[in-house]
Tab-separated table of C-alpha atoms in Angstrom:
chain	number	residue	atom	x	y	z
A	1	MET	CA	50.149	8.807	21.328
A	2	ASN	CA	53.674	10.213	21.730
A	3	ILE	CA	53.352	13.844	21.045
A	4	ARG	CA	56.607	15.718	20.731
A	5	ILE	CA	56.182	19.557	20.304
A	6	LEU	CA	57.917	22.860	21.149
A	7	PHE	CA	56.552	26.319	21.251
A	8	PHE	CA	58.993	29.086	20.670
A	9	PHE	CA	56.788	32.310	20.737
A	10	ALA	CA	58.769	34.583	23.231
A	11	PRO	CA	55.899	36.496	24.783
A	12	LEU	CA	54.091	33.091	25.559
A	13	ARG	CA	57.150	30.928	26.701
A	14	LEU	CA	57.097	32.118	30.346
A	15	CYS	CA	53.187	31.421	30.598
A	16	VAL	CA	53.233	28.306	29.207
A	17	ARG	CA	56.570	26.261	29.929
A	18	SER	CA	55.552	24.452	33.070
A	19	PHE	CA	52.442	23.111	31.190
A	20	LEU	CA	54.442	22.086	28.152
A	21	ASN	CA	57.196	20.450	30.150
A	22	SER	CA	54.355	18.430	31.896
A	23	VAL	CA	52.642	17.462	28.883
A	24	PHE	CA	54.990	17.203	25.868
A	25	ARG	CA	58.319	15.466	25.400
A	26	LEU	CA	60.622	18.032	23.528
A	27	SER	CA	61.650	16.932	19.962
A	28	PHE	CA	65.134	17.546	19.085
A	29	SER	CA	64.570	17.061	15.648
A	30	LEU	CA	61.378	19.577	15.511
A	31	PHE	CA	63.084	22.046	17.812
A	32	LEU	CA	65.884	22.393	15.223
A	33	SER	CA	63.620	22.207	12.322
A	34	ILE	CA	61.140	24.735	13.372
A	35	ALA	CA	63.174	27.347	15.789
A	36	CYS	CA	66.956	27.278	16.417
A	37	ILE	CA	68.211	26.737	12.524
A	38	ALA	CA	66.714	29.028	10.243
A	39	PRO	CA	67.440	28.336	6.495
A	40	LEU	CA	70.469	29.995	4.991
A	41	SER	CA	69.713	32.699	2.561
A	42	ALA	CA	70.908	32.258	-1.034
A	43	ALA	CA	73.626	34.940	-0.174
A	44	GLU	CA	74.852	33.224	2.646
A	45	ALA	CA	74.875	29.541	0.795
A	46	ASP	CA	77.319	31.287	-1.832
A	47	LYS	CA	79.738	32.367	0.502
A	48	PRO	CA	82.756	30.073	1.532
A	49	ALA	CA	82.937	28.678	5.092
A	50	GLU	CA	84.634	31.293	7.681
A	51	PRO	CA	86.652	29.642	10.529
A	52	LYS	CA	85.334	31.318	13.759
A	53	PRO	CA	85.000	30.509	17.367
A	54	THR	CA	81.850	28.359	18.127
A	55	SER	CA	83.449	26.514	20.805
A	56	ALA	CA	81.700	24.385	23.539
A	57	ALA	CA	82.172	27.164	25.921
A	58	ALA	CA	79.542	29.418	24.056
A	59	CYS	CA	77.205	26.740	24.163
A	60	PRO	CA	74.365	26.413	26.721
A	61	PRO	CA	75.081	23.618	29.250
A	62	TYR	CA	73.511	20.398	28.563
A	63	ALA	CA	70.366	19.102	30.536
A	64	GLU	CA	71.107	16.112	32.669
A	65	PRO	CA	70.669	12.748	30.867
A	66	THR	CA	67.686	10.740	31.961
A	67	ASP	CA	67.059	6.893	31.531
A	68	GLU	CA	63.946	5.317	29.587
A	69	SER	CA	65.846	2.021	29.093
A	70	ASP	CA	63.072	0.086	30.787
A	71	GLN	CA	60.540	1.058	27.992
A	72	TYR	CA	62.727	-0.884	25.517
A	73	ASN	CA	63.660	-4.529	24.601
A	74	VAL	CA	67.084	-5.475	23.597
A	75	GLU	CA	67.954	-8.628	21.869
A	76	THR	CA	71.310	-9.767	20.965
A	77	LEU	CA	71.336	-11.087	17.391
A	78	LEU	CA	75.018	-11.955	16.837
A	79	THR	CA	78.357	-12.428	18.785
A	80	GLY	CA	81.735	-12.740	18.360
A	81	LEU	CA	81.847	-10.029	15.913
A	82	ASP	CA	85.551	-8.643	15.398
A	83	ASN	CA	85.583	-4.803	16.064
A	84	PRO	CA	82.109	-3.883	13.882
A	85	CYS	CA	82.050	-0.409	13.198
A	86	ALA	CA	79.121	0.659	10.732
A	87	ILE	CA	75.429	-1.015	9.748
A	88	VAL	CA	73.310	0.361	7.211
A	89	LEU	CA	69.868	-0.323	5.484
A	90	ARG	CA	70.048	-1.389	1.973
A	91	PRO	CA	67.764	1.278	0.147
A	92	GLY	CA	64.544	0.300	-1.472
A	93	ALA	CA	62.627	-1.958	0.852
A	94	ALA	CA	59.117	-0.859	1.566
A	95	THR	CA	57.282	-1.014	5.000
A	96	GLY	CA	56.607	-4.404	5.861
A	97	SER	CA	58.679	-6.051	3.362
A	98	ALA	CA	61.840	-8.117	3.564
A	99	TYR	CA	65.163	-5.936	3.825
A	100	GLU	CA	68.796	-6.295	4.010
A	101	LEU	CA	71.518	-4.726	6.433
A	102	TYR	CA	75.049	-4.260	5.715
A	103	LEU	CA	77.388	-4.366	8.532
A	104	SER	CA	81.552	-3.598	8.320
A	105	GLU	CA	83.242	-6.214	10.788
A	106	SER	CA	86.395	-3.897	10.759
A	107	GLY	CA	88.658	-6.230	12.609
A	108	ALA	CA	87.995	-8.972	10.093
A	109	GLY	CA	88.326	-6.923	7.051
A	110	GLN	CA	84.951	-7.749	5.386
A	111	ILE	CA	81.259	-6.281	5.090
A	112	LEU	CA	78.614	-8.667	6.148
A	113	ARG	CA	75.075	-8.976	4.542
A	114	LEU	CA	72.259	-9.762	6.686
A	115	LYS	CA	68.914	-10.772	5.572
A	116	SER	CA	65.675	-9.911	7.319
A	117	ASP	CA	64.256	-13.191	7.283
A	118	ASP	CA	67.306	-14.744	8.996
A	119	LEU	CA	69.428	-11.954	10.817
A	120	LYS	CA	71.187	-14.266	12.534
A	121	ALA	CA	73.052	-15.903	9.516
A	122	PRO	CA	75.320	-13.156	8.097
A	123	THR	CA	77.053	-13.743	4.500
A	124	PRO	CA	80.313	-12.228	3.680
A	125	ILE	CA	79.618	-9.950	0.781
A	126	VAL	CA	83.218	-7.961	0.406
A	127	THR	CA	86.251	-9.622	1.683
A	128	GLY	CA	90.069	-8.949	1.890
A	129	PHE	CA	90.123	-5.408	3.222
A	130	PRO	CA	93.401	-4.203	4.446
A	131	VAL	CA	93.440	-4.136	8.278
A	132	ASP	CA	95.689	-1.802	10.715
A	133	SER	CA	95.491	-1.143	14.190
A	134	TYR	CA	94.261	1.990	16.065
A	135	GLY	CA	94.972	3.134	19.666
A	136	ASP	CA	97.662	1.736	21.908
A	137	ALA	CA	96.926	-1.050	24.461
A	138	LYS	CA	100.464	-0.265	26.194
A	139	LYS	CA	99.508	3.147	27.093
A	140	ASP	CA	95.999	2.136	28.763
A	141	GLU	CA	94.178	2.795	25.738
A	142	PRO	CA	91.527	0.599	23.641
A	143	GLU	CA	93.580	-0.873	20.862
A	144	TYR	CA	91.539	-2.319	17.670
A	145	ARG	CA	92.276	-3.889	14.490
A	146	ILE	CA	90.389	-1.686	11.856
A	147	GLY	CA	89.863	-2.253	8.206
A	148	PRO	CA	86.306	-1.247	6.526
A	149	LEU	CA	84.746	1.696	8.629
A	150	GLY	CA	81.670	3.914	7.361
A	151	LEU	CA	79.191	2.539	4.910
A	152	ALA	CA	76.829	4.484	2.850
A	153	PHE	CA	74.727	3.219	-0.084
A	154	LEU	CA	74.932	5.625	-3.141
A	155	THR	CA	72.236	3.815	-4.918
A	156	PRO	CA	70.406	0.352	-3.928
A	157	THR	CA	73.350	-1.586	-5.939
A	158	LYS	CA	76.400	0.993	-5.071
A	159	LEU	CA	78.028	0.779	-1.650
A	160	ALA	CA	80.704	3.218	-0.435
A	161	VAL	CA	83.013	2.248	2.212
A	162	GLY	CA	85.547	4.147	4.141
A	163	GLY	CA	88.929	2.718	4.518
A	164	ALA	CA	91.150	2.549	7.690
A	165	GLY	CA	93.768	-0.303	6.911
A	166	LEU	CA	96.279	1.474	4.902
A	167	PRO	CA	99.117	3.640	6.184
A	168	GLN	CA	98.227	7.313	7.203
A	169	GLY	CA	97.390	9.676	3.978
A	170	GLU	CA	96.640	6.470	1.945
A	171	ASP	CA	93.335	5.403	2.873
A	172	LEU	CA	90.429	5.671	0.335
A	173	VAL	CA	86.899	5.614	0.062
A	174	VAL	CA	86.037	2.597	-2.213
A	175	VAL	CA	82.823	1.889	-3.956
A	176	PHE	CA	81.367	-1.561	-5.094
A	177	SER	CA	78.868	-2.582	-7.344
A	178	LEU	CA	77.017	-5.394	-5.808
A	179	PRO	CA	76.265	-8.260	-7.940
A	180	ALA	CA	72.414	-8.940	-8.525
A	181	ASP	CA	72.985	-12.769	-7.642
A	182	GLY	CA	74.234	-11.659	-4.377
A	183	SER	CA	77.818	-13.246	-4.712
A	184	PRO	CA	80.814	-12.036	-2.809
A	185	LEU	CA	83.360	-9.733	-3.755
A	186	LYS	CA	86.932	-9.355	-3.096
A	187	TYR	CA	88.490	-5.738	-1.974
A	188	ASP	CA	90.400	-5.743	-5.086
A	189	GLN	CA	87.043	-5.717	-7.198
A	190	GLN	CA	86.191	-2.399	-6.075
A	191	GLU	CA	84.415	-0.419	-9.403
A	192	TYR	CA	86.525	2.470	-8.038
A	193	ALA	CA	87.808	4.814	-5.354
A	194	VAL	CA	88.244	8.458	-4.350
A	195	GLY	CA	91.220	9.689	-2.302
A	196	PRO	CA	93.650	9.504	-0.774
A	197	ILE	CA	94.638	12.702	1.065
A	198	PRO	CA	98.438	12.402	1.541
A	199	LYS	CA	100.602	14.554	3.985
A	200	GLY	CA	100.994	18.064	2.113
A	201	PRO	CA	99.163	21.588	2.155
A	202	GLN	CA	95.742	20.334	3.176
A	203	SER	CA	97.086	17.984	5.654
A	204	THR	CA	100.101	18.002	8.071
A	205	SER	CA	99.903	14.344	8.522
A	206	GLY	CA	97.628	12.843	5.833
A	207	GLU	CA	94.296	11.882	6.171
A	208	GLY	CA	92.610	8.457	7.001
A	209	ASN	CA	90.149	6.189	8.988
A	210	PHE	CA	87.182	7.360	7.145
A	211	TYR	CA	84.448	6.555	9.884
A	212	GLY	CA	81.395	8.672	9.304
A	213	LEU	CA	79.924	8.796	5.842
A	214	ALA	CA	76.697	10.637	5.206
A	215	LYS	CA	75.137	11.265	1.715
A	216	THR	CA	73.109	14.003	0.100
A	217	ASP	CA	71.913	14.280	-3.323
A	218	ASP	CA	74.794	15.788	-4.643
A	219	ALA	CA	77.668	14.758	-2.198
A	220	LEU	CA	79.190	12.159	0.204
A	221	PHE	CA	80.696	13.812	3.593
A	222	VAL	CA	83.303	11.824	5.535
A	223	THR	CA	84.707	12.241	8.847
A	224	SER	CA	88.498	11.827	9.049
A	225	ASN	CA	91.200	11.255	11.365
A	226	GLY	CA	94.566	12.942	10.594
A	227	ASP	CA	95.737	16.915	11.145
A	228	ASP	CA	94.701	17.597	14.440
A	229	ASP	CA	94.902	21.432	13.846
A	230	GLN	CA	92.313	21.171	11.418
A	231	ALA	CA	89.874	18.027	12.435
A	232	TRP	CA	88.599	17.717	8.771
A	233	ILE	CA	85.487	16.504	7.643
A	234	LEU	CA	86.025	15.784	3.912
A	235	LYS	CA	83.583	16.038	0.843
A	236	ALA	CA	83.504	14.221	-2.215
A	237	ASP	CA	80.894	15.382	-5.131
A	238	LEU	CA	78.394	12.929	-6.301
A	239	LYS	CA	77.085	13.301	-9.945
A	240	ALA	CA	75.208	10.576	-11.888
A	241	ASN	CA	75.507	8.564	-8.832
A	242	LYS	CA	79.222	8.471	-8.988
A	243	LEU	CA	81.858	10.263	-6.424
A	244	ALA	CA	84.755	12.379	-7.591
A	245	ASP	CA	87.405	14.565	-6.011
A	246	LEU	CA	87.506	13.714	-2.178
A	247	GLN	CA	88.646	17.003	-0.552
A	248	PRO	CA	88.831	18.590	3.052
A	249	PHE	CA	85.636	20.671	3.368
A	250	ILE	CA	85.293	21.780	6.733
A	251	ALA	CA	88.152	22.244	9.057
A	252	THR	CA	85.988	21.518	12.696
A	253	LYS	CA	89.089	22.375	15.255
A	254	PRO	CA	89.287	25.979	14.065
A	255	LEU	CA	85.369	26.485	14.434
A	256	LEU	CA	84.711	24.512	17.500
A	257	GLY	CA	88.166	24.120	19.406
A	258	THR	CA	88.293	20.364	19.744
A	259	THR	CA	89.119	17.450	17.730
A	260	GLY	CA	87.603	14.403	16.571
A	261	PRO	CA	84.647	14.424	14.140
A	262	THR	CA	83.315	10.928	14.059
A	263	ALA	CA	79.583	10.255	13.478
A	264	ALA	CA	77.609	11.897	10.524
A	265	THR	CA	74.344	11.743	9.113
A	266	VAL	CA	71.925	14.162	7.377
A	267	ASN	CA	68.572	15.819	8.768
A	268	PRO	CA	66.173	14.513	6.654
A	269	LYS	CA	63.619	17.283	6.764
A	270	GLU	CA	63.788	19.146	3.744
A	271	GLN	CA	63.407	22.445	5.432
A	272	SER	CA	66.408	21.678	7.743
A	273	HIS	CA	68.570	19.436	5.482
A	274	TYR	CA	71.691	19.821	7.744
A	275	LEU	CA	74.691	17.953	7.860
A	276	VAL	CA	74.914	16.457	11.629
A	277	VAL	CA	78.121	15.579	12.996
A	278	SER	CA	79.509	14.446	16.339
A	279	GLN	CA	82.623	15.768	17.924
A	280	MET	CA	84.279	13.179	20.286
A	281	SER	CA	86.806	15.785	21.640
A	282	ASP	CA	89.376	14.656	24.549
A	283	PHE	CA	89.696	10.960	25.321
A	284	LYS	CA	89.855	11.525	29.161
A	285	LYS	CA	87.307	14.305	29.693
A	286	ASP	CA	84.109	13.473	30.828
A	287	ARG	CA	80.593	14.298	28.793
A	288	ASP	CA	82.279	16.560	26.317
A	289	SER	CA	81.137	15.354	23.053
A	290	LEU	CA	79.572	17.940	20.652
A	291	LEU	CA	76.847	17.915	18.180
A	292	THR	CA	77.323	20.333	15.309
A	293	PHE	CA	74.957	21.113	12.433
A	294	TYR	CA	76.438	22.451	9.249
A	295	SER	CA	75.423	23.829	6.029
A	296	PRO	CA	76.073	21.108	3.211
A	297	LYS	CA	76.764	23.777	0.558
A	298	THR	CA	78.904	26.093	2.607
A	299	GLY	CA	80.214	23.923	6.019
A	300	LYS	CA	78.879	26.993	7.839
A	301	VAL	CA	78.158	26.209	11.624
A	302	ALA	CA	74.226	26.728	12.058
A	303	LEU	CA	74.154	25.275	15.675
A	304	ASN	CA	76.736	23.572	18.203
A	305	GLN	CA	75.442	22.028	21.283
A	306	ARG	CA	76.823	19.968	24.119
A	307	THR	CA	75.026	16.917	24.656
A	308	GLY	CA	76.028	15.338	28.003
A	309	LEU	CA	77.410	12.221	26.407
A	310	TYR	CA	80.992	11.150	26.348
A	311	ASP	CA	82.050	9.818	22.977
A	312	ILE	CA	79.330	10.107	20.137
A	313	ALA	CA	80.362	7.197	17.762
A	314	ALA	CA	76.989	6.902	15.615
A	315	LEU	CA	73.820	9.172	14.824
A	316	ALA	CA	70.974	8.440	12.870
A	317	TYR	CA	67.268	9.610	12.537
A	318	SER	CA	64.456	7.418	12.913
A	319	PRO	CA	61.606	7.162	10.770
A	320	THR	CA	59.683	9.624	12.987
A	321	ASP	CA	62.957	12.185	12.437
A	322	GLN	CA	63.875	11.538	16.058
A	323	LEU	CA	67.692	12.113	16.282
A	324	TYR	CA	69.587	9.015	18.222
A	325	ALA	CA	73.103	8.761	19.293
A	326	ALA	CA	75.593	5.898	20.409
A	327	ASP	CA	78.073	6.753	22.970
A	328	VAL	CA	81.058	4.603	22.831
A	329	VAL	CA	82.558	6.007	25.877
A	330	ARG	CA	86.115	5.147	25.231
A	331	ALA	CA	87.382	5.341	28.782
A	332	ASP	CA	84.784	2.837	30.306
A	333	ALA	CA	82.929	0.268	28.206
A	334	LYS	CA	80.438	0.097	30.791
A	335	LEU	CA	79.108	3.294	30.345
A	336	GLY	CA	78.283	3.197	26.831
A	337	GLY	CA	74.745	3.437	25.763
A	338	VAL	CA	72.234	4.420	23.104
A	339	TYR	CA	70.455	7.680	23.322
A	340	ARG	CA	67.475	9.493	21.906
A	341	LEU	CA	68.482	13.381	21.942
A	342	ASP	CA	65.601	15.663	22.957
A	343	ALA	CA	65.432	19.423	23.178
A	344	ALA	CA	65.369	20.753	26.603
A	345	GLU	CA	65.542	24.258	28.411
A	346	VAL	CA	68.400	25.206	31.166
A	347	ASP	CA	68.401	28.331	32.881
A	348	GLY	CA	66.157	29.926	29.999
A	349	ARG	CA	68.223	28.515	27.173
A	350	GLN	CA	67.262	25.972	24.434
A	351	THR	CA	69.755	23.022	24.858
A	352	THR	CA	69.814	19.173	24.493
A	353	ARG	CA	68.718	16.035	26.835
A	354	ALA	CA	70.409	12.740	26.125
A	355	VAL	CA	67.845	9.834	27.116
A	356	LYS	CA	69.244	6.509	27.426
A	357	ILE	CA	67.053	3.567	25.660
A	358	ALA	CA	69.917	0.928	25.959
A	359	ALA	CA	72.920	-0.093	27.501
A	360	ALA	CA	75.838	-1.348	25.220
A	361	GLU	CA	79.385	-1.726	25.898
A	362	ARG	CA	81.244	0.660	23.153
A	363	PRO	CA	78.443	0.988	20.692
A	364	THR	CA	79.715	2.097	17.205
A	365	ALA	CA	76.841	2.271	14.946
A	366	LEU	CA	73.030	2.047	14.648
A	367	THR	CA	70.378	2.097	11.808
A	368	PHE	CA	66.649	1.787	11.752
A	369	ALA	CA	64.817	-1.195	9.564
A	370	PRO	CA	61.525	-0.708	8.000
A	371	ASP	CA	59.638	-2.977	10.493
A	372	GLY	CA	60.447	-0.109	13.147
A	373	ALA	CA	63.428	-1.746	14.926
A	374	MET	CA	66.553	-0.384	15.656
A	375	TYR	CA	69.907	-2.145	14.934
A	376	VAL	CA	73.327	-1.465	17.003
A	377	THR	CA	76.496	-2.725	16.334
A	378	ALA	CA	78.911	-2.639	19.632
A	379	ILE	CA	82.562	-3.700	19.997
A	380	GLY	CA	82.117	-4.829	23.496
A	381	PRO	CA	84.624	-5.026	26.526
A	382	ARG	CA	87.718	-6.351	24.251
A	383	GLN	CA	90.803	-3.858	24.752
A	384	ALA	CA	93.368	-5.370	22.853
A	385	PRO	CA	93.402	-6.942	19.372
A	386	ASP	CA	94.954	-10.175	20.448
A	387	GLY	CA	91.732	-11.010	23.127
A	388	GLU	CA	88.689	-12.736	22.061
A	389	ALA	CA	86.176	-10.892	19.631
A	390	THR	CA	83.405	-9.431	21.690
A	391	GLY	CA	81.455	-7.314	19.074
A	392	VAL	CA	77.597	-7.759	19.143
A	393	LEU	CA	74.589	-6.956	16.992
A	394	LEU	CA	71.767	-5.836	19.163
A	395	LYS	CA	68.014	-5.259	18.040
A	396	ILE	CA	66.228	-2.702	20.060
A	397	THR	CA	62.401	-2.240	20.121
A	398	PRO	CA	60.062	-0.134	22.225
A	399	LYS	CA	58.030	-2.251	24.622
A	400	ASN	CA	54.684	-0.321	23.979
A	401	ASP	CA	54.649	0.766	20.443
A	402	PRO	CA	57.202	-1.542	18.330
A	403	VAL	CA	56.413	0.254	15.010
A	404	LYS	CA	57.588	4.030	16.337
A	405	PHE	CA	60.819	5.146	17.433
């Protein structure tokens, strides 16, 4: 039995620390829900966000990452994908039953559907997305063709897609109503869209490249690329299962001192229902990716942590509420991997330890299925859009207990 627990009673901590570290694996999700983040009071929840420094310099140092990848199986299900950037589980599937995964093949401008009875036979379900390029191979940067990016189901039949193929300041979050018979749709058959956020008072450049999508009961949060002085997380209201009024919500640069909000998820625990967002930060700096917990109501920072990872591109909670991350490592594809994020302690301060469970070249997204497997998309080693597509879909399972992550 893999028990993960952490005690925080200060008078006892010095006495039991050695015992706990030898017996228990520290759970990052439990660490956050029990101790580090107290729920905001009603008065605090009503106050607007106040920009204030909560930069990495104020965070405790991360614990050195460790490697447990020998405890996991990795199976390659699909190859030759053109810059896969998101993968989500269609809601409604019960444990042990058939399920569907939806994957954004960004460079191909399409969304693929994969059924659990044959995951190696994807079907295009929405095609014809506009496609643009991101990065510059001539400047020794990875360059990618990008179209549809983030995915989020609003209901089992309503799929929201973050766009990236239009000019800066014109990208949209589009919503599709999926036909009951599974027939494919064209991009222009979208039900509706929210956005854009053009160049203007809210953004000096206009916003776009909507990569991370995370849904709560009353909102959809979207990470964006645009005004580097603000580094916005956007928010659209969700009422009666319909999105409206996409607007800038959290200016992460003034709060954290760095740019690049990328991955987004929501802590599933009711008592710690926080918006969790990664900050990629500088392209050329090592291990500077941040993990930040925000109030979804006010945008206030509840916790900011160093992770010891380079460029977190994806976040997801497992069925047992463990938090996992995909590190794309933009500077060196061979360093990419998938990690569990555990609580740890350095010099008497609570912090984060990244535990590697699998290697992957430029992983971009991850999700969990009812059968206990983790599915991961990765771009692979391709550096320029004219090269051969090297994207893959991976299935990861624990060797010892395949139904529990």
